[in-house]
Amino acid sequence: MSRPSLRELAALFARIPNLTFGGGDPTMAALQRELVARRGWLAPEQYGLAFGLARLTPGTNLLAFCAAAAWLLRGALGAVLAVLAASAPAAIVVVALSYGYQALKGNALAMSVIAGLLASAVGMMATAAWRLVRPHVRRGEGLRALVLAGGSVALLRGVAMPPVAVLALAAVAGFFWRRSEEE
Amino acid sequence: MNLLLLYLLLLKATATSFSGLTSLPVVRNDLVVRYQVLTDRQLNAAVVAGQTGPGPYGLYVVSVGYFVAGVPGAFCGYLAMITPAFLIIPMLRYLGARARHPGARSAIQGVTLAAAGLIVASAIPLAQDALTGAAAVAIAIASFLVLIATRLDTLWVIAGSAVAGLVAGFLA
């Protein structure tokens, strides 16, 4: 794993969260690609830990995720820098939108651009989910991956179990259903 | 309204919720019903502003602050939004020290796989809302394929989707 400079860290956290539409989940999906797949700054397990704990942290999950990922990479200063970089520009945009959201809502072209961005957010989320599952499938643990990931979807969508409870259950299931070399 | 009180009320809402809009009932109860410094219409506009722009939906709290007390109020909302994020660091320190244990590693793998499930589960309602026509479906599939098969910067996929949405809007 390579360690980014504070400038590289701030640049990434300023870019992705402030340019991804559709809320925190697509943003964390886009960050997964950049942090794990493209740059190799975080291992998939570190991403999973930051993602899981972000769900257990009160407030905006994305910002807790940014604090966690940046803390793993560059400590406390990195965490503060990442949270500010990830949120300040978008906050300024929100203030501007609060001022003029009616004008934007009536503009068909602006809405077309937003529709394109939201559609791409769906593609980003599918990519992130696949990239988290793929290493397990490649190691021949497709059944374990399918049961844990697919079971989570079923519990969330089927019986509307709270995400925090699903993550806790997955941790317990993962603890008892170990990979062969972990035993 | 006093800015410190506004910050504390918004912090109460953000620190007792676990995702973007779940703090909404607390915000409404305090600012619309109890203190009457915000209208329902403004609260709705704040939610729209938070969802229209980039970034997390939790940003609507910034807009709420703006509607209550202008730019200083927006700053209070911003601080209330980012403060709880740092609670993750002590949790990470505690768990990080134990992450080498085989049982802990296996449990973290379980959480990682569930994270994939969580992403899929939250993509489903977004897909239902966003993929309403052939153009949107094509953009989503193209984004997925480019992201999965190439190492292209994510920013280009975002920019390309915006242009494709604009072209589809012109043609429609």
Coordinates of C-alpha atoms in Angstrom, one line a residue:
Chain A
M1 CA 0.0 0.0 0.0
S2 CA 1.4 3.4 -0.9
R3 CA 0.9 6.4 1.3
P4 CA -0.4 9.6 -0.3
S5 CA 0.8 13.1 0.6
L6 CA -1.7 15.4 2.4
R7 CA -2.0 17.4 -0.8
E8 CA -2.9 14.3 -2.8
L9 CA -5.3 13.2 -0.1
A10 CA -7.1 16.6 0.0
A11 CA -7.2 16.7 -3.8
L12 CA -9.0 13.3 -4.1
F13 CA -11.5 14.1 -1.2
A14 CA -12.2 17.5 -2.7
R15 CA -12.8 16.0 -6.2
I16 CA -14.9 12.9 -5.8
P17 CA -17.4 13.9 -3.0
N18 CA -18.0 17.3 -4.5
L19 CA -18.7 16.0 -8.0
T20 CA -20.7 12.8 -7.4
F21 CA -24.5 13.2 -7.4
G22 CA -27.1 11.0 -5.7
G23 CA -26.0 11.2 -2.0
G24 CA -23.3 9.6 0.1
D25 CA -23.6 6.0 -1.1
P26 CA -22.6 6.6 -4.8
T27 CA -19.8 8.8 -3.5
M28 CA -18.4 6.1 -1.2
A29 CA -18.7 3.7 -4.2
A30 CA -16.7 6.1 -6.4
L31 CA -14.2 6.5 -3.6
Q32 CA -13.8 2.8 -3.4
R33 CA -12.7 2.7 -7.0
E34 CA -10.2 5.5 -6.5
L35 CA -8.8 4.5 -3.0
V36 CA -8.7 0.7 -3.5
A37 CA -8.7 -0.2 -7.2
R38 CA -6.9 2.7 -9.0
R39 CA -4.5 4.1 -6.4
G40 CA -4.0 1.1 -4.1
W41 CA -3.9 3.4 -1.0
L42 CA -6.3 1.1 1.0
A43 CA -6.8 -2.6 1.1
P44 CA -10.3 -3.9 0.4
E45 CA -10.6 -4.9 4.1
Q46 CA -9.6 -1.4 5.2
Y47 CA -12.3 0.0 2.9
G48 CA -14.8 -2.4 4.3
L49 CA -13.9 -1.5 7.9
A50 CA -14.2 2.2 7.2
F51 CA -17.5 1.7 5.4
G52 CA -19.0 -0.5 8.1
L53 CA -17.9 1.8 10.9
A54 CA -19.2 4.8 9.0
R55 CA -22.7 3.2 9.1
L56 CA -22.4 2.9 12.9
T57 CA -21.3 6.5 13.4
P58 CA -24.0 9.1 14.0
G59 CA -24.5 11.8 11.4
T60 CA -23.6 11.8 7.7
N61 CA -22.1 8.4 6.9
L62 CA -20.0 9.7 4.0
L63 CA -18.1 12.3 6.2
A64 CA -17.4 9.6 8.8
F65 CA -16.1 7.4 6.0
C66 CA -13.9 10.2 4.7
A67 CA -12.6 10.8 8.3
A68 CA -11.9 7.1 8.7
A69 CA -10.2 6.5 5.3
A70 CA -8.1 9.6 5.7
W71 CA -7.2 8.7 9.3
L72 CA -5.9 5.3 8.1
L73 CA -3.8 7.1 5.5
R74 CA -2.5 10.2 7.2
G75 CA -3.7 10.3 10.8
A76 CA -5.8 13.0 12.5
L77 CA -4.7 15.9 10.3
G78 CA -5.6 13.9 7.2
A79 CA -9.0 13.1 8.7
V80 CA -9.8 16.8 9.4
L81 CA -8.5 17.8 5.9
A82 CA -10.5 15.1 4.1
V83 CA -13.8 16.0 5.9
L84 CA -13.3 19.7 5.1
A85 CA -12.3 19.0 1.5
A86 CA -15.2 16.6 1.0
S87 CA -17.9 18.9 2.4
A88 CA -17.0 22.6 2.1
P89 CA -17.4 23.1 -1.7
A90 CA -20.7 21.1 -1.8
A91 CA -21.9 23.1 1.2
I92 CA -21.3 26.3 -0.7
V93 CA -23.2 24.8 -3.7
V94 CA -26.1 23.9 -1.4
V95 CA -26.3 27.5 0.0
A96 CA -26.4 28.8 -3.7
L97 CA -29.1 26.2 -4.5
S98 CA -31.1 27.2 -1.4
Y99 CA -31.0 30.7 -2.8
G100 CA -32.1 29.8 -6.3
Y101 CA -33.5 26.3 -6.3
Q102 CA -36.8 27.3 -7.9
A103 CA -35.0 28.7 -11.0
L104 CA -33.1 25.4 -11.4
K105 CA -36.1 23.3 -10.9
G106 CA -37.8 25.0 -13.8
N107 CA -34.8 24.6 -16.1
A108 CA -35.3 21.5 -18.3
L109 CA -31.6 21.4 -19.5
A110 CA -30.3 21.6 -15.9
M111 CA -32.7 18.7 -15.0
S112 CA -31.4 16.7 -18.0
V113 CA -27.8 17.0 -16.8
I114 CA -28.9 16.0 -13.3
A115 CA -30.7 13.0 -14.7
G116 CA -27.5 11.9 -16.6
L117 CA -25.5 12.2 -13.3
L118 CA -28.0 10.2 -11.3
A119 CA -28.0 7.4 -13.9
S120 CA -24.2 7.3 -13.8
A121 CA -24.4 7.1 -10.0
V122 CA -26.3 3.8 -10.4
G123 CA -23.5 2.4 -12.5
M124 CA -20.9 3.5 -10.0
M125 CA -22.7 1.7 -7.2
A126 CA -22.9 -1.5 -9.2
T127 CA -19.2 -1.2 -9.9
A128 CA -18.3 -0.7 -6.2
A129 CA -20.5 -3.7 -5.1
W130 CA -18.8 -5.9 -7.7
R131 CA -15.3 -4.8 -6.7
L132 CA -15.9 -5.7 -3.1
V133 CA -17.3 -9.1 -3.9
R134 CA -14.9 -10.0 -6.7
P135 CA -11.7 -10.9 -4.6
H136 CA -13.8 -13.4 -2.7
V137 CA -15.2 -15.0 -5.8
R138 CA -11.7 -15.2 -7.3
R139 CA -10.4 -17.0 -4.2
G140 CA -13.1 -19.7 -4.8
E141 CA -15.3 -18.4 -1.9
G142 CA -18.2 -17.5 -4.2
L143 CA -20.8 -19.2 -2.0
R144 CA -19.7 -17.4 1.2
A145 CA -19.6 -14.1 -0.7
L146 CA -23.0 -14.7 -2.3
V147 CA -24.6 -15.7 1.0
L148 CA -23.2 -12.7 3.0
A149 CA -23.7 -10.0 0.3
G150 CA -26.9 -11.4 -1.2
G151 CA -28.3 -12.1 2.3
S152 CA -27.6 -8.5 3.3
V153 CA -29.6 -7.3 0.3
A154 CA -32.4 -9.6 1.1
L155 CA -32.5 -8.5 4.8
L156 CA -32.4 -4.8 3.8
R157 CA -34.9 -4.9 1.0
G158 CA -37.0 -7.9 2.0
V159 CA -37.6 -7.3 5.7
A160 CA -36.4 -3.7 6.0
M161 CA -33.8 -4.6 8.6
P162 CA -31.8 -1.5 9.7
P163 CA -28.3 -1.3 8.0
V164 CA -26.6 -1.3 11.4
A165 CA -28.2 -4.6 12.3
V166 CA -27.3 -6.1 9.0
L167 CA -23.7 -5.2 9.4
A168 CA -23.6 -6.6 13.0
L169 CA -25.1 -9.8 11.7
A170 CA -22.6 -10.0 8.9
A171 CA -19.7 -9.5 11.4
V172 CA -21.1 -12.4 13.5
A173 CA -21.6 -14.6 10.4
G174 CA -18.1 -13.7 9.1
F175 CA -16.6 -14.6 12.5
F176 CA -18.2 -18.1 12.6
W177 CA -17.9 -18.9 8.8
R178 CA -14.2 -18.4 8.2
R179 CA -12.1 -18.9 5.2
S180 CA -10.1 -22.1 5.3
E181 CA -6.7 -20.5 6.0
E182 CA -8.1 -18.3 8.8
E183 CA -9.1 -21.4 10.8
Chain B
M1 CA -32.2 32.9 16.7
N2 CA -29.0 32.7 18.7
L3 CA -26.3 31.0 16.5
L4 CA -25.0 28.8 19.3
L5 CA -28.6 27.5 20.0
L6 CA -29.0 26.9 16.3
Y7 CA -25.8 24.9 16.2
L8 CA -26.7 22.8 19.2
L9 CA -30.2 22.1 17.9
L10 CA -28.9 21.0 14.5
L11 CA -26.1 19.0 16.2
K12 CA -28.7 17.2 18.3
A13 CA -30.5 16.2 15.1
T14 CA -27.3 15.1 13.2
A15 CA -25.8 13.3 16.2
T16 CA -28.9 11.2 16.9
S17 CA -29.4 10.1 13.2
F18 CA -27.5 7.4 11.2
S19 CA -28.0 8.6 7.6
G20 CA -28.7 11.7 5.6
L21 CA -32.4 12.5 6.0
T22 CA -33.2 10.5 9.2
S23 CA -32.4 13.7 11.2
L24 CA -35.4 15.4 9.5
P25 CA -38.1 14.7 12.2
V26 CA -35.8 16.2 14.9
V27 CA -35.1 19.3 12.8
R28 CA -38.8 19.8 12.0
N29 CA -39.8 19.3 15.6
D30 CA -37.3 21.8 17.0
L31 CA -37.2 24.5 14.3
V32 CA -40.6 24.4 12.7
V33 CA -42.9 23.3 15.6
R34 CA -41.1 24.4 18.8
Y35 CA -39.1 27.6 17.9
Q36 CA -41.0 28.4 14.7
V37 CA -38.0 29.9 12.9
L38 CA -38.4 27.7 9.8
T39 CA -41.5 26.9 7.7
D40 CA -42.4 23.5 6.2
R41 CA -42.0 25.0 2.8
Q42 CA -38.4 26.1 3.6
L43 CA -37.6 22.7 5.1
N44 CA -38.8 21.1 1.9
A45 CA -36.7 23.5 -0.2
A46 CA -33.7 22.6 2.0
V47 CA -34.2 18.9 1.3
V48 CA -34.5 19.6 -2.4
A49 CA -31.3 21.7 -2.3
G50 CA -29.5 19.0 -0.5
Q51 CA -30.5 16.3 -3.0
T52 CA -30.0 18.5 -6.1
G53 CA -26.4 19.4 -5.5
P54 CA -23.5 17.0 -5.3
G55 CA -22.4 15.4 -2.0
P56 CA -24.3 13.7 0.8
Y57 CA -28.0 14.3 1.4
G58 CA -27.1 15.3 5.0
L59 CA -26.0 18.7 3.4
Y60 CA -29.6 19.8 3.7
V61 CA -28.8 20.8 7.3
V62 CA -26.6 23.6 5.8
S63 CA -29.6 24.8 3.8
V64 CA -31.8 24.7 6.9
G65 CA -29.2 26.9 8.7
Y66 CA -29.2 29.3 5.8
F67 CA -33.0 29.6 5.8
V68 CA -33.0 30.2 9.6
A69 CA -30.1 32.7 9.9
G70 CA -28.5 33.4 6.5
V71 CA -24.9 32.7 5.8
P72 CA -23.9 32.5 9.5
G73 CA -26.7 30.1 10.0
A74 CA -25.5 28.0 7.1
F75 CA -22.1 27.9 8.8
C76 CA -23.7 26.6 12.0
G77 CA -25.5 23.9 9.9
Y78 CA -22.2 23.0 8.3
L79 CA -20.4 22.6 11.7
A80 CA -23.3 20.5 13.0
M81 CA -23.1 18.3 9.9
I82 CA -19.3 17.6 10.2
T83 CA -18.9 17.3 14.0
P84 CA -20.2 13.8 14.5
A85 CA -18.0 12.4 11.6
F86 CA -14.9 12.5 13.9
L87 CA -16.5 10.0 16.4
I88 CA -15.4 7.3 14.0
I89 CA -11.7 7.8 14.8
P90 CA -11.8 6.3 18.4
M91 CA -13.9 3.4 17.1
L92 CA -11.3 2.8 14.4
R93 CA -8.4 3.0 16.9
Y94 CA -10.1 0.4 19.1
L95 CA -10.9 -2.0 16.3
G96 CA -7.7 -1.4 14.3
A97 CA -5.6 -2.7 17.2
R98 CA -7.5 -6.0 17.1
A99 CA -7.8 -6.4 13.3
R100 CA -5.0 -8.9 13.0
H101 CA -6.8 -11.6 15.0
P102 CA -8.1 -14.2 12.5
G103 CA -11.6 -14.1 14.0
A104 CA -11.6 -10.3 13.7
R105 CA -10.3 -10.4 10.2
S106 CA -13.0 -12.9 9.2
A107 CA -15.7 -10.7 10.9
I108 CA -14.4 -7.6 8.9
Q109 CA -14.6 -9.7 5.7
G110 CA -18.2 -10.4 6.6
V111 CA -18.8 -6.6 7.1
T112 CA -17.1 -5.9 3.7
L113 CA -19.4 -8.3 1.9
A114 CA -22.4 -6.9 3.7
A115 CA -21.1 -3.4 2.6
A116 CA -21.5 -4.7 -1.0
G117 CA -25.0 -5.7 -0.2
L118 CA -25.8 -2.3 1.4
I119 CA -24.5 -0.6 -1.8
V120 CA -26.7 -2.8 -4.0
A121 CA -29.7 -2.2 -1.6
S122 CA -29.3 1.6 -1.8
A123 CA -28.8 1.4 -5.6
I124 CA -32.2 -0.2 -6.1
P125 CA -34.4 2.8 -5.1
L126 CA -32.0 5.2 -6.8
A127 CA -32.2 3.1 -10.0
Q128 CA -36.0 3.0 -9.8
D129 CA -36.0 6.8 -9.5
A130 CA -33.2 7.6 -12.0
L131 CA -33.5 4.9 -14.7
T132 CA -36.8 6.1 -16.2
G133 CA -35.9 6.0 -19.9
A134 CA -33.7 4.3 -22.4
A135 CA -31.1 7.1 -22.3
A136 CA -30.7 6.8 -18.5
V137 CA -30.4 3.0 -18.6
A138 CA -27.8 3.4 -21.3
I139 CA -25.8 5.9 -19.3
A140 CA -25.9 3.6 -16.2
I141 CA -24.8 0.6 -18.1
A142 CA -22.0 2.5 -20.0
S143 CA -20.8 4.0 -16.7
F144 CA -20.7 0.5 -15.1
L145 CA -18.8 -1.0 -18.1
V146 CA -16.2 1.8 -18.3
L147 CA -15.6 1.8 -14.6
I148 CA -15.3 -2.0 -14.4
A149 CA -13.2 -2.5 -17.5
T150 CA -10.9 0.5 -17.6
R151 CA -8.7 2.6 -15.2
L152 CA -10.2 5.8 -16.6
D153 CA -10.5 8.6 -14.0
T154 CA -14.0 8.6 -12.4
L155 CA -14.2 12.3 -13.2
W156 CA -14.4 11.6 -16.9
V157 CA -17.3 9.2 -16.3
I158 CA -19.1 11.9 -14.3
A159 CA -18.4 14.5 -17.0
G160 CA -19.5 12.1 -19.8
S161 CA -22.7 11.3 -18.0
A162 CA -23.6 15.0 -17.7
V163 CA -23.0 15.5 -21.4
A164 CA -25.0 12.4 -22.3
G165 CA -27.8 13.6 -20.1
L166 CA -27.8 17.0 -21.8
V167 CA -27.8 15.4 -25.3
A168 CA -30.7 13.1 -24.3
G169 CA -32.5 16.2 -22.9
F170 CA -32.1 18.0 -26.2
L171 CA -33.3 15.0 -28.3
A172 CA -36.3 14.4 -26.0

